[in-house]
CSV table of C-alpha atoms and ligand atoms in Angstrom, one decimal:
chain,number,residue,atom,x,y,z
Y,6,UNK,CA,0.0,0.0,0.0
Y,7,UNK,CA,1.3,3.5,-1.0
Y,8,UNK,CA,0.7,6.9,0.7
Y,9,UNK,CA,-2.5,8.6,-0.2
Y,10,UNK,CA,-2.5,10.2,-3.7
Y,11,UNK,CA,-4.4,13.5,-4.2
Y,12,UNK,CA,-5.4,12.7,-7.8
Y,13,UNK,CA,-5.5,9.3,-9.4
Y,14,UNK,CA,-5.9,9.9,-13.1
Y,15,UNK,CA,-7.3,6.9,-15.1
Y,16,UNK,CA,-6.2,7.0,-18.7
Y,17,UNK,CA,-3.0,7.9,-20.5
Y,18,UNK,CA,-4.3,9.5,-23.7
Y,19,UNK,CA,-4.3,13.3,-24.3
Y,20,UNK,CA,-7.1,13.8,-21.8
Y,21,UNK,CA,-5.4,12.0,-18.9
Y,22,UNK,CA,-1.9,13.4,-19.6
Y,23,UNK,CA,-3.1,17.0,-19.9
Y,24,UNK,CA,-5.2,16.5,-16.8
Y,25,UNK,CA,-2.2,15.1,-14.9
Y,26,UNK,CA,-0.1,18.2,-16.0
Y,27,UNK,CA,-2.7,20.7,-14.7
Y,28,UNK,CA,-3.5,18.8,-11.5
Y,29,UNK,CA,0.1,18.2,-10.5
Y,30,UNK,CA,0.4,21.9,-9.9
Y,31,UNK,CA,-2.1,21.4,-7.0
Y,32,UNK,CA,-1.2,18.1,-5.4
Y,33,UNK,CA,0.3,14.6,-5.9
Y,34,UNK,CA,-0.8,12.8,-9.1
Y,35,UNK,CA,-0.5,9.2,-10.3
Y,36,UNK,CA,-1.7,8.4,-13.8
Y,37,UNK,CA,-2.7,4.8,-14.6
Y,38,UNK,CA,-2.6,3.5,-18.1
Y,39,UNK,CA,-3.4,-0.1,-19.2
Y,40,UNK,CA,-1.2,-0.1,-22.3
Y,41,UNK,CA,2.6,-0.2,-22.3
Y,42,UNK,CA,2.7,3.2,-24.0
Y,43,UNK,CA,0.8,6.5,-23.6
Y,44,UNK,CA,-1.5,7.6,-26.4
Y,45,UNK,CA,-2.0,4.1,-27.8
Y,46,UNK,CA,-5.8,4.3,-28.4
Y,47,UNK,CA,-7.8,7.3,-29.8
Y,48,UNK,CA,-4.9,9.7,-29.1
Y,49,UNK,CA,-2.6,7.8,-31.4
Y,50,UNK,CA,-5.1,7.6,-34.3
Y,51,UNK,CA,-6.4,11.1,-34.9
Y,52,UNK,CA,-6.4,13.3,-38.0
Y,53,UNK,CA,-4.3,15.7,-36.1
Y,54,UNK,CA,-6.1,18.9,-37.0
Y,55,UNK,CA,-7.0,22.1,-35.3
Y,56,UNK,CA,-10.1,23.8,-36.6
Y,57,UNK,CA,-11.4,26.4,-34.1
Y,58,UNK,CA,-14.9,26.5,-35.7
Y,59,UNK,CA,-15.4,22.7,-35.4
Y,60,UNK,CA,-17.9,21.4,-32.8
Y,61,UNK,CA,-20.8,22.9,-30.9
Y,62,UNK,CA,-20.7,26.1,-28.8
Y,63,UNK,CA,-19.0,24.8,-25.7
Y,64,UNK,CA,-16.5,22.8,-27.8
Y,65,UNK,CA,-15.7,26.0,-29.8
Y,66,UNK,CA,-15.2,27.9,-26.5
Y,67,UNK,CA,-12.6,25.2,-25.5
Y,68,UNK,CA,-11.0,25.4,-28.9
Y,69,UNK,CA,-10.6,29.1,-28.7
Y,70,UNK,CA,-9.3,29.0,-25.1
Y,71,UNK,CA,-6.8,26.4,-26.0
Y,72,UNK,CA,-5.1,28.2,-28.9
Y,73,UNK,CA,-2.6,30.1,-26.6
Y,74,UNK,CA,-1.2,26.9,-25.2
Y,75,UNK,CA,-1.1,25.3,-28.6
Y,76,UNK,CA,1.1,28.2,-29.7
Y,77,UNK,CA,3.4,27.9,-26.6
Y,78,UNK,CA,3.7,24.2,-27.2
Y,79,UNK,CA,4.5,25.0,-30.8
Y,80,UNK,CA,2.2,22.3,-32.2
Y,81,UNK,CA,0.3,24.2,-35.0
Y,82,UNK,CA,1.3,24.6,-38.6
Y,83,UNK,CA,-0.8,26.1,-41.4
Y,84,UNK,CA,-2.9,23.7,-43.5
Y,85,UNK,CA,-6.1,25.4,-44.7
Y,86,UNK,CA,-9.5,23.7,-45.3
Y,87,UNK,CA,-11.1,23.2,-48.7
Y,88,UNK,CA,-14.8,22.2,-48.7
Y,89,UNK,CA,-16.0,20.5,-52.0
Y,90,UNK,CA,-19.5,19.7,-53.1
Y,91,UNK,CA,-21.0,17.7,-55.9
Y,92,UNK,CA,-24.3,18.0,-57.8
Y,93,UNK,CA,-27.3,18.5,-55.5
Y,94,UNK,CA,-25.2,19.6,-52.5
Y,95,UNK,CA,-24.6,23.2,-53.6
Y,96,UNK,CA,-26.8,24.6,-50.9
Y,97,UNK,CA,-24.7,22.9,-48.2
Y,98,UNK,CA,-21.7,25.0,-49.1
Y,99,UNK,CA,-23.5,28.1,-47.8
Y,100,UNK,CA,-24.4,26.1,-44.6
Y,101,UNK,CA,-20.7,25.2,-44.2
Y,102,UNK,CA,-19.9,28.9,-44.6
Y,103,UNK,CA,-22.2,29.6,-41.7
Y,104,UNK,CA,-21.0,26.8,-39.5
Y,105,UNK,CA,-17.3,26.5,-40.2
Y,106,UNK,CA,-16.6,29.9,-41.7
Y,107,UNK,CA,-15.3,28.6,-45.0
Y,108,UNK,CA,-15.9,31.3,-47.7
Y,109,UNK,CA,-17.2,30.3,-51.2
Y,110,UNK,CA,-14.5,30.1,-53.9
Y,111,UNK,CA,-14.7,29.2,-57.6
Y,112,UNK,CA,-14.0,25.7,-58.7
Y,113,UNK,CA,-11.0,27.0,-60.7
Y,114,UNK,CA,-9.6,28.4,-57.4
Y,115,UNK,CA,-10.3,25.1,-55.7
Y,116,UNK,CA,-8.3,23.2,-58.4
Y,117,UNK,CA,-5.4,25.7,-57.9
Y,118,UNK,CA,-5.4,24.6,-54.3
Y,119,UNK,CA,-6.0,20.9,-55.0
Y,120,UNK,CA,-5.0,19.9,-58.5
Y,121,UNK,CA,-6.6,16.4,-58.5
Y,122,UNK,CA,-10.1,17.8,-58.0
Y,123,UNK,CA,-12.4,16.6,-60.8
Y,124,UNK,CA,-14.2,19.7,-62.2
Y,125,UNK,CA,-16.8,17.5,-63.9
Y,126,UNK,CA,-18.0,16.4,-60.4
Y,127,UNK,CA,-17.3,19.3,-58.1
Y,128,UNK,CA,-19.5,22.4,-58.8
Y,129,UNK,CA,-19.1,24.3,-55.6
Y,130,UNK,CA,-16.3,24.9,-53.1
Y,131,UNK,CA,-15.3,26.9,-50.1
Y,132,UNK,CA,-12.1,27.7,-48.3
Y,133,UNK,CA,-11.0,28.6,-44.8
Y,134,UNK,CA,-7.3,29.5,-44.3
Y,135,UNK,CA,-7.3,29.4,-40.4
Y,136,UNK,CA,-7.0,25.7,-40.1
Y,137,UNK,CA,-3.9,24.0,-38.8
Y,138,UNK,CA,-2.1,20.6,-38.6
Y,139,UNK,CA,-1.7,19.8,-34.9
Y,140,UNK,CA,1.4,17.8,-33.9
Y,141,UNK,CA,-0.3,15.4,-31.6
Y,142,UNK,CA,2.8,13.6,-30.3
Y,143,UNK,CA,4.4,16.9,-29.5
Y,144,UNK,CA,1.4,18.1,-27.6
Y,145,UNK,CA,1.2,14.8,-25.6
Y,146,UNK,CA,5.0,15.1,-24.8
Y,147,UNK,CA,4.5,18.8,-23.8
Y,148,UNK,CA,1.9,17.8,-21.2
Y,149,UNK,CA,3.9,14.7,-20.2
Y,150,UNK,CA,7.0,16.9,-19.5
Y,151,UNK,CA,4.9,19.4,-17.5
Y,152,UNK,CA,3.2,16.6,-15.5
Y,153,UNK,CA,6.6,14.9,-14.7
Y,154,UNK,CA,8.1,18.3,-14.0
Y,155,UNK,CA,5.4,18.9,-11.4
Y,156,UNK,CA,6.1,15.5,-9.8
Y,157,UNK,CA,3.4,13.3,-11.4
Y,158,UNK,CA,4.0,9.6,-11.4
Y,159,UNK,CA,3.1,7.8,-14.7
Y,160,UNK,CA,2.3,4.1,-14.4
Y,161,UNK,CA,1.8,2.3,-17.7
Y,162,UNK,CA,0.9,-1.4,-18.1
Y,163,UNK,CA,-1.2,-0.7,-15.0
Y,164,UNK,CA,-4.9,-1.3,-15.6
Y,165,UNK,CA,-7.3,-0.1,-12.9
Y,166,UNK,CA,-9.5,-3.1,-12.2
Y,167,UNK,CA,-11.5,-2.0,-9.1
Y,168,UNK,CA,-12.5,1.2,-7.4
Y,169,UNK,CA,-13.9,1.2,-3.9
Y,170,UNK,CA,-15.2,4.3,-2.0
Y,171,UNK,CA,-13.5,4.6,1.4
Y,172,UNK,CA,-13.9,7.2,4.2
Y,173,UNK,CA,-11.4,9.8,2.8
Y,174,UNK,CA,-11.5,8.9,-0.9
Y,175,UNK,CA,-10.9,5.8,-3.0
Y,176,UNK,CA,-9.2,2.5,-2.8
Y,177,UNK,CA,-7.8,1.6,-6.3
Y,178,UNK,CA,-6.6,-1.8,-7.5
Y,179,UNK,CA,-4.3,-1.3,-10.4
Y,180,UNK,CA,-1.9,-3.9,-11.8
Y,181,UNK,CA,-1.0,-6.1,-8.9
Y,182,UNK,CA,-1.1,-3.2,-6.3
Y,183,UNK,CA,-3.5,-1.3,-4.2
Y,184,UNK,CA,-3.5,2.5,-3.9
Y,185,UNK,CA,-5.6,5.1,-2.1
Y,186,UNK,CA,-6.5,8.5,-3.5
Y,187,UNK,CA,-8.5,11.5,-2.4
Y,188,UNK,CA,-10.0,12.0,-5.9
Y,189,UNK,CA,-10.3,9.9,-9.1
Y,190,UNK,CA,-10.1,11.5,-12.6
Y,191,UNK,CA,-12.0,9.5,-15.2
Y,192,UNK,CA,-10.0,10.2,-18.4
Y,193,UNK,CA,-10.5,6.7,-19.8
Y,194,UNK,CA,-11.8,7.7,-23.3
Y,195,UNK,CA,-14.0,4.9,-24.7
Y,196,UNK,CA,-13.8,3.2,-21.3
Y,197,UNK,CA,-15.2,6.2,-19.4
Y,198,UNK,CA,-18.6,4.5,-18.8
Y,199,UNK,CA,-16.8,1.4,-17.5
Y,200,UNK,CA,-14.8,3.4,-15.0
Y,201,UNK,CA,-18.0,5.2,-13.8
Y,202,UNK,CA,-19.8,1.9,-13.3
Y,203,UNK,CA,-16.7,0.5,-11.4
Y,204,UNK,CA,-17.0,3.5,-9.1
Y,205,UNK,CA,-20.8,3.2,-8.7
Y,206,UNK,CA,-21.3,6.6,-10.4
Y,207,UNK,CA,-24.1,7.2,-12.9
Y,208,UNK,CA,-22.9,8.1,-16.4
Y,209,UNK,CA,-24.6,10.3,-18.9
Y,210,UNK,CA,-23.7,7.6,-21.5
Y,211,UNK,CA,-20.4,8.2,-23.2
Y,212,UNK,CA,-20.6,6.3,-26.5
Y,213,UNK,CA,-17.6,5.3,-28.6
Y,214,UNK,CA,-17.9,5.6,-32.4
Y,215,UNK,CA,-15.4,4.1,-34.8
Y,216,UNK,CA,-13.7,6.3,-37.4
Y,217,UNK,CA,-11.1,4.9,-39.9
Y,218,UNK,CA,-8.2,6.1,-41.9
Y,219,UNK,CA,-6.4,4.9,-45.0
Y,220,UNK,CA,-2.9,6.1,-46.0
Y,221,UNK,CA,-2.3,6.1,-49.7
Y,222,UNK,CA,0.9,6.9,-51.7
Y,223,UNK,CA,0.8,10.5,-53.0
Y,224,UNK,CA,-1.9,10.6,-55.7
Y,225,UNK,CA,-0.2,10.5,-59.2
Y,226,UNK,CA,3.2,10.8,-57.5
Y,227,UNK,CA,2.5,14.5,-57.0
Y,228,UNK,CA,4.0,16.6,-54.2
Y,229,UNK,CA,1.1,16.8,-51.7
Y,230,UNK,CA,2.9,18.9,-49.1
Y,231,UNK,CA,1.1,22.1,-49.7
Y,232,UNK,CA,-2.4,20.6,-50.4
Y,233,UNK,CA,-5.2,21.6,-48.0
Y,234,UNK,CA,-7.3,19.4,-45.7
Y,235,UNK,CA,-10.2,18.5,-48.0
Y,236,UNK,CA,-13.6,17.9,-46.7
Y,237,UNK,CA,-16.6,16.7,-48.7
Y,238,UNK,CA,-19.4,19.1,-47.8
Y,239,UNK,CA,-21.5,16.4,-46.0
Y,240,UNK,CA,-18.4,14.8,-44.5
Y,241,UNK,CA,-18.8,11.6,-46.6
Y,242,UNK,CA,-15.0,11.5,-46.7
Y,243,UNK,CA,-12.1,13.8,-45.9
Y,244,UNK,CA,-8.4,13.8,-46.9
Y,245,UNK,CA,-5.2,15.4,-45.9
Y,246,UNK,CA,-1.4,15.2,-46.6
Y,247,UNK,CA,0.6,13.2,-44.1
Y,248,UNK,CA,4.4,13.3,-44.3
Y,249,UNK,CA,4.5,13.0,-48.2
Y,250,UNK,CA,1.6,10.5,-48.2
Y,251,UNK,CA,-2.1,11.1,-48.5
Y,252,UNK,CA,-4.7,10.2,-45.8
Y,253,UNK,CA,-8.3,9.5,-46.7
Y,254,UNK,CA,-11.0,8.9,-44.0
Y,255,UNK,CA,-14.4,7.5,-44.9
Y,256,UNK,CA,-15.5,9.7,-42.0
Y,257,UNK,CA,-17.8,7.0,-40.6
Y,258,UNK,CA,-19.3,7.2,-37.2
Y,259,UNK,CA,-20.2,3.6,-36.4
Y,260,UNK,CA,-21.2,2.9,-32.7
Y,261,UNK,CA,-18.8,0.5,-31.1
Y,262,UNK,CA,-17.9,-1.0,-27.7
Y,263,UNK,CA,-14.7,0.1,-26.0
Y,264,UNK,CA,-11.9,-2.0,-27.7
Y,265,UNK,CA,-8.7,-1.8,-29.6
Y,266,UNK,CA,-10.3,-0.6,-32.8
Y,267,UNK,CA,-9.3,-1.6,-36.3
Y,268,UNK,CA,-10.5,-0.5,-39.7
Y,269,UNK,CA,-13.3,-2.4,-41.5
Y,270,UNK,CA,-12.2,-3.3,-45.1
Y,271,UNK,CA,-15.7,-2.7,-46.5
Y,272,UNK,CA,-16.0,0.7,-44.8
Y,273,UNK,CA,-12.6,1.7,-46.2
Y,274,UNK,CA,-13.5,0.5,-49.7
Y,275,UNK,CA,-16.8,2.3,-49.7
Y,276,UNK,CA,-15.2,5.5,-48.3
Y,277,UNK,CA,-12.4,5.4,-50.9
Y,278,UNK,CA,-15.0,5.0,-53.7
Y,279,UNK,CA,-16.8,8.1,-52.5
Y,280,UNK,CA,-13.5,10.0,-52.4
Y,281,UNK,CA,-12.4,8.6,-55.8
Y,282,UNK,CA,-15.6,10.0,-57.4
Y,283,UNK,CA,-14.2,13.5,-56.8
Y,284,UNK,CA,-10.7,13.1,-58.1
Y,285,UNK,CA,-8.8,12.7,-61.3
Y,286,UNK,CA,-6.2,10.4,-59.9
Y,287,UNK,CA,-7.4,6.8,-59.1
Y,288,UNK,CA,-6.5,5.0,-55.9
Y,289,UNK,CA,-3.8,2.6,-56.9
Y,290,UNK,CA,-2.7,1.2,-53.6
Y,291,UNK,CA,-3.5,1.5,-49.9
Y,292,UNK,CA,-0.3,1.5,-47.7
Y,293,UNK,CA,-2.0,1.0,-44.4
Y,294,UNK,CA,-5.3,1.5,-42.5
Y,295,UNK,CA,-6.3,2.1,-38.9
Y,296,UNK,CA,-9.3,3.1,-36.8
Y,297,UNK,CA,-9.9,4.9,-33.5
Y,298,UNK,CA,-12.9,5.5,-31.3
Y,299,UNK,CA,-14.3,9.0,-30.9
Y,300,UNK,CA,-16.3,9.0,-27.7
Y,301,UNK,CA,-19.3,11.4,-27.3
Y,302,UNK,CA,-21.7,12.3,-24.5
Y,303,UNK,CA,-25.3,12.5,-25.8
Y,304,UNK,CA,-25.1,16.3,-26.5
Y,305,UNK,CA,-21.6,16.0,-28.0
Y,306,UNK,CA,-19.9,18.4,-25.6
Y,307,UNK,CA,-17.1,17.3,-23.3
Y,308,UNK,CA,-17.9,16.2,-19.7
Y,309,UNK,CA,-15.5,18.1,-17.4
Y,310,UNK,CA,-15.6,18.5,-13.6
Y,311,UNK,CA,-16.7,16.9,-10.3
Y,312,UNK,CA,-19.6,14.5,-10.4
Y,313,UNK,CA,-22.6,16.1,-8.6
Y,314,UNK,CA,-23.3,13.0,-6.6
Y,315,UNK,CA,-19.7,12.6,-5.4
Y,316,UNK,CA,-17.3,15.5,-6.1
Y,317,UNK,CA,-14.3,13.2,-5.4
Y,318,UNK,CA,-15.1,11.6,-8.8
Y,319,UNK,CA,-13.9,14.0,-11.5
Y,320,UNK,CA,-14.9,13.6,-15.2
Y,321,UNK,CA,-12.6,14.4,-18.1
Y,322,UNK,CA,-14.4,12.5,-20.8
Y,323,UNK,CA,-16.4,12.8,-24.0
Y,324,UNK,CA,-13.6,14.4,-26.1
Y,325,UNK,CA,-15.2,13.1,-29.3
Y,326,UNK,CA,-13.4,14.4,-32.4
Y,327,UNK,CA,-11.8,17.3,-30.5
Y,328,UNK,CA,-9.6,15.9,-27.8
Y,329,UNK,CA,-6.4,17.5,-29.0
Y,330,UNK,CA,-8.0,20.8,-30.0
Y,331,UNK,CA,-9.6,21.2,-26.5
Y,332,UNK,CA,-7.0,19.6,-24.2
Y,333,UNK,CA,-5.3,22.7,-22.9
Y,334,UNK,CA,-8.5,24.5,-21.9
Y,335,UNK,CA,-10.3,21.3,-20.8
Y,336,UNK,CA,-7.5,20.3,-18.4
Y,337,UNK,CA,-7.2,23.9,-17.1
Y,338,UNK,CA,-11.0,23.9,-16.4
Y,339,UNK,CA,-10.8,20.5,-14.6
Y,340,UNK,CA,-8.0,21.9,-12.3
Y,341,UNK,CA,-9.9,25.1,-11.6
Y,342,UNK,CA,-13.0,23.1,-10.7
Y,343,UNK,CA,-11.1,20.6,-8.6
Y,344,UNK,CA,-9.4,23.5,-6.7
Y,345,UNK,CA,-12.7,25.5,-6.3
Y,346,UNK,CA,-11.2,28.6,-7.9
Y,347,UNK,CA,-13.1,30.6,-10.6
Y,348,UNK,CA,-12.9,29.2,-14.1
Y,349,UNK,CA,-11.3,31.2,-16.9
Y,350,UNK,CA,-14.3,30.1,-19.1
Y,351,UNK,CA,-17.7,31.8,-18.8
Y,352,UNK,CA,-20.3,30.3,-16.4
Y,353,UNK,CA,-22.6,29.2,-19.3
Y,354,UNK,CA,-19.7,27.3,-20.9
Y,355,UNK,CA,-18.7,25.7,-17.6
Y,356,UNK,CA,-22.3,24.6,-17.1
Y,357,UNK,CA,-22.6,23.3,-20.7
Y,358,UNK,CA,-19.5,21.1,-19.9
Y,359,UNK,CA,-20.5,20.1,-16.4
Y,360,UNK,CA,-21.5,16.5,-15.5
Y,361,UNK,CA,-24.4,18.1,-13.6
Y,362,UNK,CA,-26.1,19.1,-16.8
Y,363,UNK,CA,-27.4,15.5,-17.2
Y,364,UNK,CA,-29.0,15.3,-13.7
Y,365,UNK,CA,-32.4,16.8,-13.1
A,428,FAD,C1,-9.9,9.0,-36.9
A,428,FAD,C2,-9.9,10.1,-35.8
A,428,FAD,C3,-9.6,11.4,-36.2
A,428,FAD,C4,-9.5,12.4,-35.2
A,428,FAD,N1,-9.2,13.7,-35.5
A,428,FAD,C5,-9.0,14.6,-34.6
A,428,FAD,C6,-8.5,15.9,-34.9
A,428,FAD,O1,-8.2,16.2,-36.0
A,428,FAD,N2,-8.3,16.8,-33.9
A,428,FAD,C7,-8.7,16.5,-32.6
A,428,FAD,O2,-8.5,17.3,-31.7
A,428,FAD,N3,-9.1,15.2,-32.2
A,428,FAD,C8,-9.3,14.3,-33.2
A,428,FAD,N4,-9.8,13.1,-32.9
A,428,FAD,C9,-10.2,12.8,-31.5
A,428,FAD,C10,-9.1,12.6,-30.6
A,428,FAD,O3,-8.2,11.6,-31.1
A,428,FAD,C11,-9.7,12.1,-29.2
A,428,FAD,O4,-10.7,13.1,-28.8
A,428,FAD,C12,-8.7,12.0,-28.1
A,428,FAD,O5,-7.6,11.2,-28.6
A,428,FAD,C13,-9.4,11.3,-26.9
A,428,FAD,O6,-8.4,11.2,-25.9
A,428,FAD,P1,-8.6,10.4,-24.6
A,428,FAD,O7,-7.4,10.6,-23.8
A,428,FAD,O8,-9.9,10.8,-24.0
A,428,FAD,O9,-8.8,8.9,-25.1
A,428,FAD,P2,-7.7,7.8,-25.4
A,428,FAD,O10,-6.6,8.3,-26.2
A,428,FAD,O11,-8.4,6.6,-25.9
A,428,FAD,O12,-7.1,7.4,-23.9
A,428,FAD,C14,-7.9,6.7,-23.0
A,428,FAD,C15,-6.9,5.8,-22.3
A,428,FAD,O13,-7.6,5.2,-21.1
A,428,FAD,C16,-7.0,4.0,-20.9
A,428,FAD,N5,-7.8,3.2,-20.0
A,428,FAD,C17,-9.1,2.8,-20.2
A,428,FAD,N6,-9.5,2.0,-19.1
A,428,FAD,C18,-8.4,2.0,-18.3
A,428,FAD,C19,-8.2,1.4,-17.0
A,428,FAD,N7,-9.2,0.7,-16.4
A,428,FAD,N8,-7.0,1.5,-16.4
A,428,FAD,C20,-6.0,2.2,-17.0
A,428,FAD,N9,-6.2,2.8,-18.2
A,428,FAD,C21,-7.3,2.7,-18.8
A,428,FAD,C22,-6.9,3.4,-22.3
A,428,FAD,O14,-6.0,2.3,-22.4
A,428,FAD,C23,-6.6,4.6,-23.2
A,428,FAD,O15,-5.2,4.6,-23.5
A,428,FAD,C24,-9.8,12.1,-33.8
A,428,FAD,C25,-10.1,10.7,-33.5
A,428,FAD,C26,-10.1,9.8,-34.5
A,428,FAD,C27,-10.4,8.3,-34.1
């Protein structure tokens, strides 16, 4: 048995590591991760983008409040977003202008940005310059350095298998050992519901949804480095450059159970067919595929803060498709709420992210 920990963080993805960094300024932190390495699940499988206008209002507030740390951590580099629409979807370009802020451009301008766009298929396009590649490993390492610098202990290959409420906090069984902690942080991604149920805490229902990726050789052997992130207007697929290669996602959102996700061949094939309909270069080969789980609360905003039934159980879950964009502000909010100090975000945003919003 070890001395009592102030914060036991469960989960070693971007949510848990950023939470550990923020909480370690306030007390002792031990982070538990099942896998041998941090960032093995959703955090190792993302599209690695920062788009401030992506997500609903509380997510956008977190995106905006995170930008300063993203700059300090030096993780952003310009990419740009090109939205393309085929016949029948023209009106959606205006909708995407309203929601994402992408301004209409001509098809000729779109081809100048993305030379393999098939002008016989695409008849409307829009562009937003303020969209960035986000170096996800660098951000994870930034928070890991901060957490360790503040004394956090990181335990990988250390799955939490039971949680028991005791007088002054929690008894935690992890790996072969038993720990005690004043507070638990549920940063378990797709496993967040399982952790809540282990602790006897009601969950709003955090549901994992699979999303896949295929890496292709550069289309036509072209230099893809300066190409934008390309999004079909209804998000039936999206694509982006990746270290000289080209990523295409079928952009599916298939409900799944928490597991080590992999790409479904049929979903990849159908997604590539939808993508191929828009381009002049055929898909000749797929180098590799993978999938990850994006886990959403029912209203698709993150769940951050103390549980209303037991404030020693802290939520840092429901990161959906925005975990890297939002991590700096979400982890800061978690620490503010754990410390009882005023949050930097406005009260309406704090409430829209609070676990209490699901309790009547
Ligand atoms: C295809 C795809 C594209 C994406 N694109 C973007 C993007 O462009 N920008 C963006 O910001 N986000 C993007 N995301 C979303 C982003 O990847 C996630 O929001 C983020 O990684 C979630 O982080 P997490 O730490 O909550 O989850 P995870 O990284 O899954 O970490 C949770 C960890 O908890 C651990 N765990 C679970 N149970 C236990 C236990 N009992 N004991 C110990 N450890 C446990 C797991 O092993 C896991 O490592 C994308 C996701 C996918 C799949």
